[in-house]
Coordinates of C-alpha atoms in Angstrom, one line a residue:
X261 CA 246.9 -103.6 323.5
X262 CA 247.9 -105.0 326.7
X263 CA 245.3 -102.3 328.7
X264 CA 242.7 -103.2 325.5
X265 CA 242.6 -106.9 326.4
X266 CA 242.5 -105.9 330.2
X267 CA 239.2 -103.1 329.6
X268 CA 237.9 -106.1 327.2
X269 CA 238.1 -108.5 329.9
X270 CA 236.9 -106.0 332.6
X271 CA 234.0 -105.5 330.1
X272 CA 233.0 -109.0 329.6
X273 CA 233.0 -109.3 333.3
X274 CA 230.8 -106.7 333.8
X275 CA 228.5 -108.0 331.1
X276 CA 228.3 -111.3 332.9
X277 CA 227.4 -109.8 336.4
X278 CA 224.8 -108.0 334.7
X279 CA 223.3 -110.8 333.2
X280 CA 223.4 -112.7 336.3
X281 CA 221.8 -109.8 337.9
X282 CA 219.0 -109.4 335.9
X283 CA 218.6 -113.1 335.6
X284 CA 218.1 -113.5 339.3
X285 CA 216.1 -110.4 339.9
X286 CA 213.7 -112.2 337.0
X287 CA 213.3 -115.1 338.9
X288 CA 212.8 -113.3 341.8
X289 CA 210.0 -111.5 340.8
X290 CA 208.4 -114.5 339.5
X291 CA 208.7 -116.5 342.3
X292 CA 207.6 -112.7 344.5
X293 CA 204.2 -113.0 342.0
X294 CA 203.7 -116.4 342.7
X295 CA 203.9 -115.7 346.1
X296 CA 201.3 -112.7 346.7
X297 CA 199.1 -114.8 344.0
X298 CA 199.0 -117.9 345.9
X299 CA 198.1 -116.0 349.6
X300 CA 195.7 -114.4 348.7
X301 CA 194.0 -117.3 346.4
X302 CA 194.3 -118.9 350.1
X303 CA 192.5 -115.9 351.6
X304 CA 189.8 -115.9 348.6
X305 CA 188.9 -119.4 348.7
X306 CA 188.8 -119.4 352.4
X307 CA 186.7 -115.9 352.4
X308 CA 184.1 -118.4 349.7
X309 CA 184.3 -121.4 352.2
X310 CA 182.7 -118.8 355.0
X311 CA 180.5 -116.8 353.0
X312 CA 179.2 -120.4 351.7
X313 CA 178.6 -121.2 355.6
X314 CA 177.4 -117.6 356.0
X315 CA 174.8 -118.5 352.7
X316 CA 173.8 -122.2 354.5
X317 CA 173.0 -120.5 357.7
X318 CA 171.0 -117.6 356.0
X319 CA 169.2 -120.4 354.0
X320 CA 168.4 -123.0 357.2
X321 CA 167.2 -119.3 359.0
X322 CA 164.5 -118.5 355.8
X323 CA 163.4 -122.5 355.5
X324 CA 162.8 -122.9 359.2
X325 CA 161.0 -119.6 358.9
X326 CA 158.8 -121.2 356.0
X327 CA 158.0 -124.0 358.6
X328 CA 157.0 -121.7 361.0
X329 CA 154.9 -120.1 358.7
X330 CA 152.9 -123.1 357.3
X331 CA 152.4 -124.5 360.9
X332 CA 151.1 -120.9 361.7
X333 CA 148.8 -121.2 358.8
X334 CA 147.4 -124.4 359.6
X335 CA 147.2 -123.4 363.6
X336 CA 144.7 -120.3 362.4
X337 CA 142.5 -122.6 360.2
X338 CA 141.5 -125.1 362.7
X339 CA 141.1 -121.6 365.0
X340 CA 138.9 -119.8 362.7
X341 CA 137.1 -123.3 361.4
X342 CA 136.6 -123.9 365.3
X343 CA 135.2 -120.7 365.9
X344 CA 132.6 -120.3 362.5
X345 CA 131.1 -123.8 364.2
X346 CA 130.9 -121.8 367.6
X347 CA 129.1 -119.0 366.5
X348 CA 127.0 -121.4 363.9
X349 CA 125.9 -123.0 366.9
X350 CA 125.4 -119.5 369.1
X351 CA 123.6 -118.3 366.2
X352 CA 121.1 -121.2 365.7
X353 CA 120.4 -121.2 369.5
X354 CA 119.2 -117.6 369.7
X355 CA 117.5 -117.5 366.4
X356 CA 114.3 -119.3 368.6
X357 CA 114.5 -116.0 370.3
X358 CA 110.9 -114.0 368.5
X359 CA 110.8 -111.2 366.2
X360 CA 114.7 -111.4 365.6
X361 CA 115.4 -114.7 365.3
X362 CA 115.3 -114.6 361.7
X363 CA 118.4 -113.0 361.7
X364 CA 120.3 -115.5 363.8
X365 CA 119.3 -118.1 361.6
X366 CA 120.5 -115.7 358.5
X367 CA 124.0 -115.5 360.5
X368 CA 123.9 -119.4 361.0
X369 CA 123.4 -120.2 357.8
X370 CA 126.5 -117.9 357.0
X371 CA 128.9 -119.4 359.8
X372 CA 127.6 -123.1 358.7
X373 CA 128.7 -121.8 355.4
X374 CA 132.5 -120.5 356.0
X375 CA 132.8 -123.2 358.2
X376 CA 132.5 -125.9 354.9
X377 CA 135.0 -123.6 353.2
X378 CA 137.1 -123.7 355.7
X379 CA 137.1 -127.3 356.3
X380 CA 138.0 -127.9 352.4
X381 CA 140.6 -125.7 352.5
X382 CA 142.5 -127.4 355.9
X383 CA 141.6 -130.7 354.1
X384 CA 143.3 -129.8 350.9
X385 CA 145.8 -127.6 352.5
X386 CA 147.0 -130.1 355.1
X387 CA 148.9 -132.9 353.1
X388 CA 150.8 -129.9 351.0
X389 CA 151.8 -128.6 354.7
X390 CA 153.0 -132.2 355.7
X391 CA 155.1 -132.4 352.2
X392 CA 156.3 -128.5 352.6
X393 CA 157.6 -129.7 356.0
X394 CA 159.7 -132.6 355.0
X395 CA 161.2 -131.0 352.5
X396 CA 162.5 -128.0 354.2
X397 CA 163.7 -129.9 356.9
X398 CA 165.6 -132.3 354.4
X399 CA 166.9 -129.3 352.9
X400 CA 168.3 -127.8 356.0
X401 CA 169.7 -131.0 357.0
X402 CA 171.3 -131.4 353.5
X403 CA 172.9 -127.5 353.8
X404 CA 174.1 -128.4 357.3
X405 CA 175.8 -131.4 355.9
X406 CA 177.2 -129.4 352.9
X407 CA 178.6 -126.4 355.1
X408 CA 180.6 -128.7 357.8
X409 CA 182.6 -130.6 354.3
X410 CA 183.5 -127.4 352.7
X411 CA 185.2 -126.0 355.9
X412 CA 186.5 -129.3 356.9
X413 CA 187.7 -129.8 352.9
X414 CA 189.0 -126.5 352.6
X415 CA 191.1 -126.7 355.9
X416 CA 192.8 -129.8 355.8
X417 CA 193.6 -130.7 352.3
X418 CA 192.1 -127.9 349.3
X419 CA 193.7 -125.2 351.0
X420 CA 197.5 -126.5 350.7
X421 CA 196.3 -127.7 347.2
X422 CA 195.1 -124.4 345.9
X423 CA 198.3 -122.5 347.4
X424 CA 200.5 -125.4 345.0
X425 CA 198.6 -125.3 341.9
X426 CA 198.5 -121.1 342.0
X427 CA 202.3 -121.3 342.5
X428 CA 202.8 -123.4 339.7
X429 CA 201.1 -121.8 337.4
X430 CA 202.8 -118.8 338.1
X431 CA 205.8 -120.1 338.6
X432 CA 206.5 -123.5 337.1
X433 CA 209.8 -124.8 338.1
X434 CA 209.0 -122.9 342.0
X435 CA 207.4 -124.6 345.0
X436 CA 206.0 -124.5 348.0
X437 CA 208.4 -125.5 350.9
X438 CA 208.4 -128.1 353.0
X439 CA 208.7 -125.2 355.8
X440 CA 205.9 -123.3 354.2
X441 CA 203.9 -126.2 354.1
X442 CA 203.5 -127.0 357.5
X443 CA 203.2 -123.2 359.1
X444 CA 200.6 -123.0 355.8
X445 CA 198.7 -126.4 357.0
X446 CA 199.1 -125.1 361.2
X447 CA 197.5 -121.4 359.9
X448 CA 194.5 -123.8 358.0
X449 CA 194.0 -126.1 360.8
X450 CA 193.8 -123.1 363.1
X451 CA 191.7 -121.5 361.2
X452 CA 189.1 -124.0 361.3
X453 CA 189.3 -124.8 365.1
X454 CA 190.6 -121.5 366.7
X455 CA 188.9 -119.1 364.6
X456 CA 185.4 -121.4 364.4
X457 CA 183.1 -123.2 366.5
X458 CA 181.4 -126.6 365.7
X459 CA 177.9 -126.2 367.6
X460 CA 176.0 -130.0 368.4
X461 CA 172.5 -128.8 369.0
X462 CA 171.0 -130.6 372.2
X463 CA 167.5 -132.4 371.8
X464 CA 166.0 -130.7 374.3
X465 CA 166.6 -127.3 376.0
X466 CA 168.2 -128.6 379.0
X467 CA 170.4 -130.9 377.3
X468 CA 174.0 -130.6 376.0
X469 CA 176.8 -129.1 377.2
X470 CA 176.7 -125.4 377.7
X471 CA 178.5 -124.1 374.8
X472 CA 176.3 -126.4 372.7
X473 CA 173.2 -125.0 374.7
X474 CA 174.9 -121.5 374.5
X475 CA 175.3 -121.8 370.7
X476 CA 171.7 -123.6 370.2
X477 CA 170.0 -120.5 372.1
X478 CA 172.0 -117.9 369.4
X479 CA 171.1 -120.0 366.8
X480 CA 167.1 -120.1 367.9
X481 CA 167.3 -116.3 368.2
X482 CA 168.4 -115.6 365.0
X483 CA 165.6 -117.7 363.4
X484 CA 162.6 -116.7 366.2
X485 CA 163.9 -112.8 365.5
X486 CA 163.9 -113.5 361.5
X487 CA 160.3 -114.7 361.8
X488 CA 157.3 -112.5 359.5
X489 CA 154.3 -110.9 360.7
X490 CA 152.5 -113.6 360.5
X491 CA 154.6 -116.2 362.5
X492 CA 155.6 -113.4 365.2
X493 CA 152.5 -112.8 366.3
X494 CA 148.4 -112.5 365.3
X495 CA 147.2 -110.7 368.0
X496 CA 147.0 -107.2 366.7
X497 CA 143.8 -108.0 364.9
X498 CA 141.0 -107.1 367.5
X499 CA 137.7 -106.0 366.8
X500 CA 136.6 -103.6 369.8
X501 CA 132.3 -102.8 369.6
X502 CA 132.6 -101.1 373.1
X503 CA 131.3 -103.5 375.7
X504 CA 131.9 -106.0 373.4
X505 CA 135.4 -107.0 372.5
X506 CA 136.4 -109.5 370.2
X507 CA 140.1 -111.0 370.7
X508 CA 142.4 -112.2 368.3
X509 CA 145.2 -114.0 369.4
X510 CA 148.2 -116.2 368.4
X511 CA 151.5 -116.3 367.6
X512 CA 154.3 -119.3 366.0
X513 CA 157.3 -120.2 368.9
X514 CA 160.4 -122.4 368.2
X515 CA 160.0 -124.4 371.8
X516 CA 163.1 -126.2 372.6
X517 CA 165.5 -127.1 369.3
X518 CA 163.5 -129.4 367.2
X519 CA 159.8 -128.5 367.6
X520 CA 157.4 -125.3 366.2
X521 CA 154.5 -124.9 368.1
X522 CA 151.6 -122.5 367.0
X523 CA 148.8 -121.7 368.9
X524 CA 145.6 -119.8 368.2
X525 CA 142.3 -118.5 369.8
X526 CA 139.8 -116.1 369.0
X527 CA 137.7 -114.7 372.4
X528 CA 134.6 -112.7 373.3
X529 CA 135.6 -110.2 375.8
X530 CA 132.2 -108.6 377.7
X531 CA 132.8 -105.6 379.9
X532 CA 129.4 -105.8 382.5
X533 CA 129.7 -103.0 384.7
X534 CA 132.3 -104.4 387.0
X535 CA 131.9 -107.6 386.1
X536 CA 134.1 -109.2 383.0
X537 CA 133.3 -112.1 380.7
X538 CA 135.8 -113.9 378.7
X539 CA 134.1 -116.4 376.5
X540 CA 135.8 -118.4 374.1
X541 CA 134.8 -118.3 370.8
X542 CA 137.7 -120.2 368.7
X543 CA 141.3 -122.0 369.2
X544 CA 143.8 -124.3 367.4
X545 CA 146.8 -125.5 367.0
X546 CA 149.5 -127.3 365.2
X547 CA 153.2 -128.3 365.8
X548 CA 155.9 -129.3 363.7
X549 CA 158.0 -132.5 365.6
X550 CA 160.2 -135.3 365.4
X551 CA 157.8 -137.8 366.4
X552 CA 154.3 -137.7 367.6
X553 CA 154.1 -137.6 371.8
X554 CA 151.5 -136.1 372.6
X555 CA 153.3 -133.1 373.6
X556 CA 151.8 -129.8 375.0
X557 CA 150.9 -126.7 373.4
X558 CA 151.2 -124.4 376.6
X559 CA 153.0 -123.2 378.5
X560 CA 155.3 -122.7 375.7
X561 CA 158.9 -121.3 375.3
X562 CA 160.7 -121.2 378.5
X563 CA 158.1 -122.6 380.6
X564 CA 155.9 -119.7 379.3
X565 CA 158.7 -117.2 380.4
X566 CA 158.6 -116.3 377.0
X567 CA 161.3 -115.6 374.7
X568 CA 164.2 -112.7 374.7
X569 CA 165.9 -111.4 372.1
X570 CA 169.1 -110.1 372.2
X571 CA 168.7 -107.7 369.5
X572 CA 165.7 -106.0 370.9
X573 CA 168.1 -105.0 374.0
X574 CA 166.9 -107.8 375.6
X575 CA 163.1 -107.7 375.3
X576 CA 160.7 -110.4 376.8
X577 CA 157.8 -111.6 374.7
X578 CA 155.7 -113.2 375.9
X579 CA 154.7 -117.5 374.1
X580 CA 152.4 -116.9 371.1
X581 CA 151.8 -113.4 371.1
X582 CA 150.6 -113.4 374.7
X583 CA 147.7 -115.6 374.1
X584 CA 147.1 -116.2 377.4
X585 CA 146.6 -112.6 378.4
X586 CA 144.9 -111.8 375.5
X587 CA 142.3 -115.2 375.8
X588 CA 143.2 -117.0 378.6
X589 CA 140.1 -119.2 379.1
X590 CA 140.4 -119.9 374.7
X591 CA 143.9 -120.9 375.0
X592 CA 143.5 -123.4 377.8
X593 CA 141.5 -125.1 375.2
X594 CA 143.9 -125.7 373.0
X595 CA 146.0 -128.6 374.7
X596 CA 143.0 -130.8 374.6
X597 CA 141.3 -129.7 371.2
X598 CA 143.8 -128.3 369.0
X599 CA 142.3 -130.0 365.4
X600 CA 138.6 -128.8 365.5
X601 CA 136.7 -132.1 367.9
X602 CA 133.7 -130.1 367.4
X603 CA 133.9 -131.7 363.4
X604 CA 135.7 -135.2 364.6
X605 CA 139.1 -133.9 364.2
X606 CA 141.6 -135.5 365.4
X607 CA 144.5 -134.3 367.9
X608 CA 146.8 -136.2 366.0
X609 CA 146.1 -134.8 362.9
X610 CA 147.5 -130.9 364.5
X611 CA 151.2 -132.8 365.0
X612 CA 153.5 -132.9 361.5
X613 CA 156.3 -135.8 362.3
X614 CA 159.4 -136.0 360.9
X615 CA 160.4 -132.5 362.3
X616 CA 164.4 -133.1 362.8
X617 CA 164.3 -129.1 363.6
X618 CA 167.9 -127.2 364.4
X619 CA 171.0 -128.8 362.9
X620 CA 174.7 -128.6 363.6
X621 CA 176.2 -125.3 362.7
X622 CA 179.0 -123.5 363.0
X623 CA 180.0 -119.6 363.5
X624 CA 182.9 -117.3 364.3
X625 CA 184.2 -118.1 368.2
X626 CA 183.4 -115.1 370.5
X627 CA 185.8 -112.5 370.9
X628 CA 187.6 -113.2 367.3
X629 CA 187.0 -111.1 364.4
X630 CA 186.1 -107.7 365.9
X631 CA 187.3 -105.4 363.8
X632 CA 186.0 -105.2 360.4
X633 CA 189.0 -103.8 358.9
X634 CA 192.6 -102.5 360.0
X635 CA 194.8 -100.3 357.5
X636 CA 197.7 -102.1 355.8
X637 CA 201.4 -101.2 355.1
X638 CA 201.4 -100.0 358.6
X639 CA 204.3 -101.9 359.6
X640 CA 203.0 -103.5 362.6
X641 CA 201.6 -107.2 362.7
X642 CA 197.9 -107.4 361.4
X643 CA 195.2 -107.2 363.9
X644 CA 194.8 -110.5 365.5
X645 CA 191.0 -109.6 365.9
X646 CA 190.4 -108.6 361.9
X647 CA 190.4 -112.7 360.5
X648 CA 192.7 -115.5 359.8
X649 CA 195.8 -114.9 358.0
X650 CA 197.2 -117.6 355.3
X651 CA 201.3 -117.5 354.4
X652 CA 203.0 -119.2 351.4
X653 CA 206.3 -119.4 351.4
X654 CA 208.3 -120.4 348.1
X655 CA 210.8 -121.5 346.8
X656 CA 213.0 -122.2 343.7
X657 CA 216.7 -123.5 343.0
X658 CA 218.7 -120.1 341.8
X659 CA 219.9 -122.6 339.2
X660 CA 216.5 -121.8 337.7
X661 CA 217.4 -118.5 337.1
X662 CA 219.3 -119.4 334.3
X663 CA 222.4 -117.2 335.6
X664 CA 226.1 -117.7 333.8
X665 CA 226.7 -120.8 336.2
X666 CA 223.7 -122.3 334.6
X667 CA 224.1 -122.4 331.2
X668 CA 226.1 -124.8 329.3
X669 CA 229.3 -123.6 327.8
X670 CA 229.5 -121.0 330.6
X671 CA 229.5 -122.8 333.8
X672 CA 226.9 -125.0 333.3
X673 CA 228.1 -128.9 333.5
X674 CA 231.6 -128.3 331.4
X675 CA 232.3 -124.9 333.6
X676 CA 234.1 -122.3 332.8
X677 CA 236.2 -119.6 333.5
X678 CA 233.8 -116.8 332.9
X679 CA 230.7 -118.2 335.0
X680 CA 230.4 -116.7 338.4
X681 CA 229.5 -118.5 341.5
X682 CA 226.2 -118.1 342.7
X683 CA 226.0 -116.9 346.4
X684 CA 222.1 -117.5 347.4
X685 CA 221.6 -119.1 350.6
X686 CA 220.9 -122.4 350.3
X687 CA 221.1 -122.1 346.8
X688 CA 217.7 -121.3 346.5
X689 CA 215.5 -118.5 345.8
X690 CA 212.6 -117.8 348.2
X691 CA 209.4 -115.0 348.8
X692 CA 206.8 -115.5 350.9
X693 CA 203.7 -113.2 351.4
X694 CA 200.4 -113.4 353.5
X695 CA 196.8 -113.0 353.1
X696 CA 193.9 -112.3 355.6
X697 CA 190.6 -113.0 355.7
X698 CA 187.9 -109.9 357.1
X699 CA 184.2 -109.3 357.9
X700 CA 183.2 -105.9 356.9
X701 CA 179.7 -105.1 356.0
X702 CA 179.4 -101.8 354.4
X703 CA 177.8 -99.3 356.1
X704 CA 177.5 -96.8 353.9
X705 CA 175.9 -98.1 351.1
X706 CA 171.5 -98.8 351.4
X707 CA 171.7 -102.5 349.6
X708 CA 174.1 -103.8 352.7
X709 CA 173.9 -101.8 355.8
X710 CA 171.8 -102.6 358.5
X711 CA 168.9 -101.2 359.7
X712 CA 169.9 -99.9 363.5
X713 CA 173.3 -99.0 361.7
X714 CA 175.2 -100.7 364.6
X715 CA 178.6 -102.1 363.8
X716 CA 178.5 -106.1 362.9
X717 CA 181.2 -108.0 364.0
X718 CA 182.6 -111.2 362.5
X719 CA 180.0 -113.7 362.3
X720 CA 178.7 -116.9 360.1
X721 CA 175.0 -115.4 359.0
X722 CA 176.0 -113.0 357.0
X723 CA 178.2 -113.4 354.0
X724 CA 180.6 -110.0 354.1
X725 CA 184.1 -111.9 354.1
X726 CA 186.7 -110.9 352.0
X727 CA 190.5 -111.3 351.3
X728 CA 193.6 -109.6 350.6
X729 CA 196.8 -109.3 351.4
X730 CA 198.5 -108.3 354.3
X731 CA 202.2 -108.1 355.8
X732 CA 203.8 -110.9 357.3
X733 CA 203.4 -111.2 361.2
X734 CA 206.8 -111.3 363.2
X735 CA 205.4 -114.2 364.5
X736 CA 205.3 -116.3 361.7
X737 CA 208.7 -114.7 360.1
X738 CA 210.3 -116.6 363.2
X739 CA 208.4 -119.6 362.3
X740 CA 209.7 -119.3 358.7
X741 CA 213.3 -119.0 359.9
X742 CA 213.5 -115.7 358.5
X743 CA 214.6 -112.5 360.5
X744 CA 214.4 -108.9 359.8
X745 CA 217.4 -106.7 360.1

């Protein structure tokens, strides 16, 4: 009886221990889940914030594209409506010459007719420009505005807030620590201001600091190299009769930050001999600016240097489609006469005010985010080059695992006997996890990879961030108080 009651008590013992056990290892895993769930809800909403900023830059690129198209458009009707009153005027001058002059006057009367077209459509065509402007331009503005409150929101308060509320609905009676909180809030902030750069874009090109210069020139790039047919250039269009060479030429430039300028000509090119003629037969212009000023047409971009892009291995071209090469004497024209004069146009009337042109933007600092992806469960510390990593640490009173020392009538409030003292540190249960944020674009599939198939590092216009978890630097472990052993 004596060794029953012993084996009994042994038993009971044993029971208790292994409800304790399993208790704890319950809550553990809880708290484990809430963990994982709450990094990497981090790492989603901070891969959204970027792609939205990757989205808002995309969008300001295609708008001020659209800009650059209407001012091209307008720019090539007061060229061709310039040059149908040229050769209306040519036409009717050499139709006094006898036997064909009858045919002159035929091609008069057809120039004097395009020409009325043409004015009617500028007329019409002209106020729906000025509106398209404005709007874009608010638009931009209004995405740029949008773009710098999401990352700023998402860094400094909603990221904190997201990693509480995932915890607690995972976990109710867990928590994030006060420990977790701040390395969590220091891993935020530095992802915002470490990882990112704010760029103020100067007024002018020699304005500004250098990084904001440096990061106004990437930004121009992007939007000059996005640019359509069209806006990059109009002087493929030539119409070669041997001696007789008729040049089309033109092209739409960004000049400085906050300014389009598009410039157009149309020339007669006569090949004499040794002798060569370059008449002008057309030209126009129209810019898209802050405020009126009078302000030049040529030399252009750069000081007529031109413009080089850095994804054409650094390729010069040349201000509007190298209209001055192409029609040098047409384009000088253009500074002066740039609405059609020859029909009482105005200069004025080539210049669409309002124009605000680049805005504020931000993008992945150089040198950060160079690797598109690193394998995981390797062991070591993720690569500091991949994307920002997020840790939540939490934590939960071991009394909420409901152990034997918890419950009333066993060693809850009354105690007893039976209950067996919990040993966690600090009382408390804790798991913490970390999730990363990455750029990869994939190459291998038609609908995402680029063109030249070059690798594409970490950047703000293209929307390929993602998230998932990772393990836990050393770095931060130490941070956390916690060491490996």
């Amino acid at each position: 009886m004596v060794l029953g009651l012993v084996m009994l008590l042994v038993l009971c013992v044993g029971v208790i221990v292994l409800f304790d056990t399993g208790q704890t290892v319950n809550k553990k895993v809880e708290v484990v889940n809430a963990a994982d769930a709450a990094a990497y809800s981090v790492a989603v909403q901070q891969a959204r914030a970027l792609n939205f900023a990757a989205y808002s830059n995309r969008a300001r690129v295609a708008n001020e594209v659209a800009v650059a198209q209407v001012i091209g458009l307008y720019s090539w009707m007061n060229q061709f409506h310039t040059t149908t009153i040229v050769l209306e005027k040519t036409m009717k001058a050499l139709s006094a010459i006898p036997y064909v002059g009858a045919v002159f006057k035929m091609l008069s009367t057809v120039f004097q007719a395009a020409g009325k077209i043409v004015k009617a459509a500028r007329a019409t065509f002209r106020p729906i420009a000025e509106g398209a402007v404005t709007v874009l331009d608010e638009l931009n503005g209004a995405l740029a505005a949008a773009s710098r409150v999401l990352l700023e929101g998402v860094a400094t308060v909603d990221g904190v807030l997201m990693a509480r509320d995932v915890i607690k609905r995972n976990s109710p009676e867990a928590k994030l620590s006060a420990i977790g909180t701040g390395v969590l809030g220091g891993q935020l902030y530095s992802a915002n201001n470490g990882f990112l750069d704010s760029f103020q874009i100067p007024r002018s090109a020699g304005a500004g600091s250098a990084k904001n210069r440096n990061g106004a020139n990437r930004f121009r790039n992007v939007v000059m190299q996005s640019r359509d047919k069209f806006s990059w250039s109009r002087s493929d269009h030539d119409l070669d009769l041997g001696i007789i060479n008729f040049n089309q030429s033109g092209g739409t430039d960004m000049v400085d930050y906050n300014r389009w300028v598009a410039a157009d000509a149309m020339g007669l090119e006569v090949d004499f001999f040794l002798a060569k003629f370059d008449i002008p037969l057309g030209w126009g212009g129209a810019q898209a600016v802050e405020r009126y000023n009078s302000q030049r047409f040529m030399p252009g971009i750069n000081g007529g240097s031109g413009w080089v892009s850095e994804f054409n291995n650094n390729r010069r071209y040349k201000p509007y489609g190298d209209i001055r090469g192409e029609n040098r004497n047409a384009s000088s024209m253009i500074d002066g006469d740039p609405n059609v004069a020859l029909d009482g146009g105005q200069a004025k009337k080539a210049y669409f005010t309002g124009y605000e042109g680049l805005r504020d933007y931000d993008d992945v600092k150089q040198g950060q985010a160079l690797q598109p992806y690193t394998e995981p469960g390797s062991g070591k510390d993720p690569d500091k080059n991949t994307g920002p990593i997020f840790t939540v640490h939490v934590e939960t009173d071991v009394a909420n695992a409901r152990t034997s020392s918890a419950i009333d009538g066993i060693g809850g409030p009354a105690g007893s006997a039976m209950a067996l003292e919990d040993k966690a540190a600090n009382r408390k249960i804790a798991a913490y996890a970390s999730g990363q944020v990455y750029f990869n674009r994939p190459p291998n599939y038609s609908l995402f990879k680029r063109g030249d198939n070059r690798l594409e590092v970490g950047n703000l216009f293209s929307p390929y961030w993602q998230a998932r978890l990772v393990d836990t630097p050393n770095s931060i472990e130490v941070a956390l108080g916690i060491s490996r052993l």
